[in-house]
């Protein structure tokens, strides 16, 4: 009996131990399942809201509390509504290499979008000029918001960041076609001459883009698309936009400001052959530069004759006299939207004496703010462009590409350089008193203060007619007075 009792007790103790181990195993298994469940929830929430949020949250919580936190701490941001994709049969791929400075390339990009849309082809994001005088290595995405550019135009044309593999391989094997289109061409030229090449080679590369589409005579929907690309699709990068806003804010703290697009840099003078006020050493230097660039076709230039014809940019000295004659307040801030002025402080002395509040982006910002923009002239020009749009007064001293494109956005004082240099010479030689000079300048510019005008068309001389992007009248909403007269 004693042996049976002892054996029974051992069996009972073994059974109890087994049950305890089983309970412990069940508890551990259940805990593991719960922990894994929490981990999965945290991972899912982490993917939605990011690691910053999870740092302050408990390790486990109910879905109801998560929903409450979502409502309280993370208000829903409305999703950006994208235009529907335009569906069309793709006739091939168009690659383009832009040439010139920022604003010349900007206008060219607008034209290339229109051409791609009209031909029903796919446009590859344009390549920017890296070989011109400025030698700016910037890519498209360094200056413009490339994703916005692509998505905002998806209802018009398909745009890709790069060629797909098969057409890319054709390019690598030399099976594509490269050419410069004819300047100032009608859209029918691209339909009749370029489209057959795209259909034959699948990929066509246009290696020149400046002024390749005529200003006038294009279908209204294409003219409006040019405006849409320029005014809406071509946004600068966030970095450029934010720095531009900071410059504008710094200027606004001190009241109204005038932007002076003083186109008196070395490249402009060498290209144009305008040497008014330069010494003999400077004239020689500019001449050497002009001959050094083969794509600057005009080599022998009569500076004085060109100046009298109004084809030279105003000098800083001529600009100072003009602003004073127009009664521009001497206490106003003047932001110089330009690169390095040729001749430096010596040439800027009279302008600085007349208007002591001269500023530049380099004087408003810390050097650290501009460190990423150094040696990137197009990015620096983008800053000047943004500031110019927001200025109280915009005055260009030459009708270059930036002046024209900015003029298409806002009211601009358009200086009559031919008439001005004649008046300035008369004033300097004593033929006119200051009052006579000032009165004549104001009278000559009474109708040149940015009022809406009809774009001048010269069918046989497109270079001499008004530039589309300087006066995109097809895109401007008529005033009530104009509407009532229709």
PDB file of N, CA, C and O in Angstrom, residues 14 45 50 53 57 75 77 109 118-119 130 143 174 183 187 189 271 273 280 284 295 301 312 315 359 410 431 443:
ATOM      1  N   UNK A  14       4.000  14.848 -11.175  1.00  0.00           N
ATOM      2  CA  UNK A  14       4.415  14.941 -12.586  1.00  0.00           C
ATOM      3  C   UNK A  14       3.337  15.533 -13.459  1.00  0.00           C
ATOM      4  O   UNK A  14       3.596  16.335 -14.358  1.00  0.00           O
ATOM      5  N   UNK A  45       1.265  51.621 -39.162  1.00  0.00           N
ATOM      6  CA  UNK A  45       1.091  53.042 -38.837  1.00  0.00           C
ATOM      7  C   UNK A  45       2.343  53.840 -39.146  1.00  0.00           C
ATOM      8  O   UNK A  45       2.291  54.996 -39.564  1.00  0.00           O
ATOM      9  N   UNK A  50       5.005  57.876 -40.446  1.00  0.00           N
ATOM     10  CA  UNK A  50       6.435  58.140 -40.328  1.00  0.00           C
ATOM     11  C   UNK A  50       6.948  57.927 -38.929  1.00  0.00           C
ATOM     12  O   UNK A  50       6.219  57.876 -37.948  1.00  0.00           O
ATOM     13  N   UNK A  53       6.258  60.262 -35.525  1.00  0.00           N
ATOM     14  CA  UNK A  53       5.031  60.121 -34.747  1.00  0.00           C
ATOM     15  C   UNK A  53       5.152  58.990 -33.741  1.00  0.00           C
ATOM     16  O   UNK A  53       4.709  59.086 -32.604  1.00  0.00           O
ATOM     17  N   UNK A  57       4.324  57.471 -29.071  1.00  0.00           N
ATOM     18  CA  UNK A  57       3.150  56.646 -28.901  1.00  0.00           C
ATOM     19  C   UNK A  57       3.455  55.409 -28.055  1.00  0.00           C
ATOM     20  O   UNK A  57       4.571  54.910 -28.044  1.00  0.00           O
ATOM     21  N   UNK A  75      -4.526  66.420 -39.388  1.00  0.00           N
ATOM     22  CA  UNK A  75      -5.649  66.781 -40.251  1.00  0.00           C
ATOM     23  C   UNK A  75      -5.365  66.389 -41.690  1.00  0.00           C
ATOM     24  O   UNK A  75      -4.238  66.485 -42.167  1.00  0.00           O
ATOM     25  N   UNK A  77      -4.771  66.346 -45.422  1.00  0.00           N
ATOM     26  CA  UNK A  77      -4.352  67.314 -46.427  1.00  0.00           C
ATOM     27  C   UNK A  77      -5.004  66.912 -47.749  1.00  0.00           C
ATOM     28  O   UNK A  77      -4.864  65.766 -48.185  1.00  0.00           O
ATOM     29  N   UNK A 109      11.443  76.046 -74.267  1.00  0.00           N
ATOM     30  CA  UNK A 109      10.749  74.889 -73.679  1.00  0.00           C
ATOM     31  C   UNK A 109       9.249  74.985 -73.941  1.00  0.00           C
ATOM     32  O   UNK A 109       8.596  73.990 -74.283  1.00  0.00           O
ATOM     33  N   UNK A 118       1.275  69.181 -80.733  1.00  0.00           N
ATOM     34  CA  UNK A 118       0.685  69.253 -82.071  1.00  0.00           C
ATOM     35  C   UNK A 118       1.002  68.009 -82.898  1.00  0.00           C
ATOM     36  O   UNK A 118       0.168  67.536 -83.680  1.00  0.00           O
ATOM     37  N   UNK A 119       2.204  67.458 -82.700  1.00  0.00           N
ATOM     38  CA  UNK A 119       2.631  66.303 -83.494  1.00  0.00           C
ATOM     39  C   UNK A 119       2.227  64.969 -82.873  1.00  0.00           C
ATOM     40  O   UNK A 119       2.491  63.917 -83.456  1.00  0.00           O
ATOM     41  N   UNK A 130      24.805  73.793 -71.572  1.00  0.00           N
ATOM     42  CA  UNK A 130      25.951  73.747 -70.658  1.00  0.00           C
ATOM     43  C   UNK A 130      27.241  74.201 -71.335  1.00  0.00           C
ATOM     44  O   UNK A 130      28.305  74.192 -70.718  1.00  0.00           O
ATOM     45  N   UNK A 143      16.685  73.495 -61.761  1.00  0.00           N
ATOM     46  CA  UNK A 143      16.081  74.831 -61.880  1.00  0.00           C
ATOM     47  C   UNK A 143      14.561  74.756 -61.802  1.00  0.00           C
ATOM     48  O   UNK A 143      13.928  75.544 -61.091  1.00  0.00           O
ATOM     49  N   UNK A 174      22.930  55.019 -82.999  1.00  0.00           N
ATOM     50  CA  UNK A 174      22.979  56.023 -84.062  1.00  0.00           C
ATOM     51  C   UNK A 174      21.822  55.948 -85.029  1.00  0.00           C
ATOM     52  O   UNK A 174      21.936  56.386 -86.189  1.00  0.00           O
ATOM     53  N   UNK A 183      14.466  78.641 -87.967  1.00  0.00           N
ATOM     54  CA  UNK A 183      13.977  79.682 -87.055  1.00  0.00           C
ATOM     55  C   UNK A 183      12.654  80.269 -87.537  1.00  0.00           C
ATOM     56  O   UNK A 183      12.391  80.348 -88.739  1.00  0.00           O
ATOM     57  N   UNK A 187       3.843  76.346 -87.467  1.00  0.00           N
ATOM     58  CA  UNK A 187       3.617  75.001 -86.935  1.00  0.00           C
ATOM     59  C   UNK A 187       3.453  73.979 -88.065  1.00  0.00           C
ATOM     60  O   UNK A 187       3.773  72.786 -87.893  1.00  0.00           O
ATOM     61  N   UNK A 189       5.307  73.704 -90.612  1.00  0.00           N
ATOM     62  CA  UNK A 189       6.646  73.204 -90.935  1.00  0.00           C
ATOM     63  C   UNK A 189       6.949  71.947 -90.126  1.00  0.00           C
ATOM     64  O   UNK A 189       7.514  70.977 -90.649  1.00  0.00           O
ATOM     65  N   UNK A 271      29.050  90.620 -77.238  1.00  0.00           N
ATOM     66  CA  UNK A 271      28.143  90.133 -78.275  1.00  0.00           C
ATOM     67  C   UNK A 271      27.597  91.278 -79.122  1.00  0.00           C
ATOM     68  O   UNK A 271      27.557  91.197 -80.356  1.00  0.00           O
ATOM     69  N   UNK A 273      28.789  94.405 -79.322  1.00  0.00           N
ATOM     70  CA  UNK A 273      29.787  95.337 -79.843  1.00  0.00           C
ATOM     71  C   UNK A 273      29.602  96.754 -79.331  1.00  0.00           C
ATOM     72  O   UNK A 273      30.175  97.699 -79.881  1.00  0.00           O
ATOM     73  N   UNK A 280      40.174 101.971 -73.951  1.00  0.00           N
ATOM     74  CA  UNK A 280      40.727 101.210 -75.086  1.00  0.00           C
ATOM     75  C   UNK A 280      41.039  99.764 -74.708  1.00  0.00           C
ATOM     76  O   UNK A 280      40.839  98.843 -75.514  1.00  0.00           O
ATOM     77  N   UNK A 284      39.353  96.413 -76.501  1.00  0.00           N
ATOM     78  CA  UNK A 284      40.148  95.306 -77.042  1.00  0.00           C
ATOM     79  C   UNK A 284      39.717  93.971 -76.422  1.00  0.00           C
ATOM     80  O   UNK A 284      39.614  92.947 -77.116  1.00  0.00           O
ATOM     81  N   UNK A 295      29.800  81.138 -82.672  1.00  0.00           N
ATOM     82  CA  UNK A 295      28.353  81.247 -82.901  1.00  0.00           C
ATOM     83  C   UNK A 295      27.853  82.693 -82.777  1.00  0.00           C
ATOM     84  O   UNK A 295      26.699  82.958 -83.059  1.00  0.00           O
ATOM     85  N   UNK A 301      31.719  95.528 -85.831  1.00  0.00           N
ATOM     86  CA  UNK A 301      30.553  96.304 -85.365  1.00  0.00           C
ATOM     87  C   UNK A 301      30.957  97.753 -85.119  1.00  0.00           C
ATOM     88  O   UNK A 301      31.977  98.027 -84.479  1.00  0.00           O
ATOM     89  N   UNK A 312      21.869  99.321 -78.561  1.00  0.00           N
ATOM     90  CA  UNK A 312      22.786  99.026 -77.458  1.00  0.00           C
ATOM     91  C   UNK A 312      22.052  99.140 -76.123  1.00  0.00           C
ATOM     92  O   UNK A 312      21.129  99.961 -75.982  1.00  0.00           O
ATOM     93  N   UNK A 315      24.009 102.446 -70.814  1.00  0.00           N
ATOM     94  CA  UNK A 315      25.106 102.334 -69.857  1.00  0.00           C
ATOM     95  C   UNK A 315      24.580 102.685 -68.463  1.00  0.00           C
ATOM     96  O   UNK A 315      23.499 103.292 -68.329  1.00  0.00           O
ATOM     97  N   UNK A 359      20.844  97.682 -54.236  1.00  0.00           N
ATOM     98  CA  UNK A 359      21.054  96.382 -53.592  1.00  0.00           C
ATOM     99  C   UNK A 359      21.101  95.299 -54.656  1.00  0.00           C
ATOM    100  O   UNK A 359      20.629  95.476 -55.773  1.00  0.00           O
ATOM    101  N   UNK A 410       3.970  91.170 -66.446  1.00  0.00           N
ATOM    102  CA  UNK A 410       3.625  92.329 -65.631  1.00  0.00           C
ATOM    103  C   UNK A 410       3.871  93.624 -66.412  1.00  0.00           C
ATOM    104  O   UNK A 410       4.449  93.620 -67.488  1.00  0.00           O
ATOM    105  N   UNK A 431      23.065 121.373 -75.107  1.00  0.00           N
ATOM    106  CA  UNK A 431      21.989 121.833 -75.987  1.00  0.00           C
ATOM    107  C   UNK A 431      20.636 121.855 -75.284  1.00  0.00           C
ATOM    108  O   UNK A 431      19.725 122.580 -75.702  1.00  0.00           O
ATOM    109  N   UNK A 443       7.633 112.957 -71.526  1.00  0.00           N
ATOM    110  CA  UNK A 443       6.650 112.982 -72.606  1.00  0.00           C
ATOM    111  C   UNK A 443       6.823 111.787 -73.542  1.00  0.00           C
ATOM    112  O   UNK A 443       5.836 111.188 -73.998  1.00  0.00           O
TER     113      UNK A 443
END
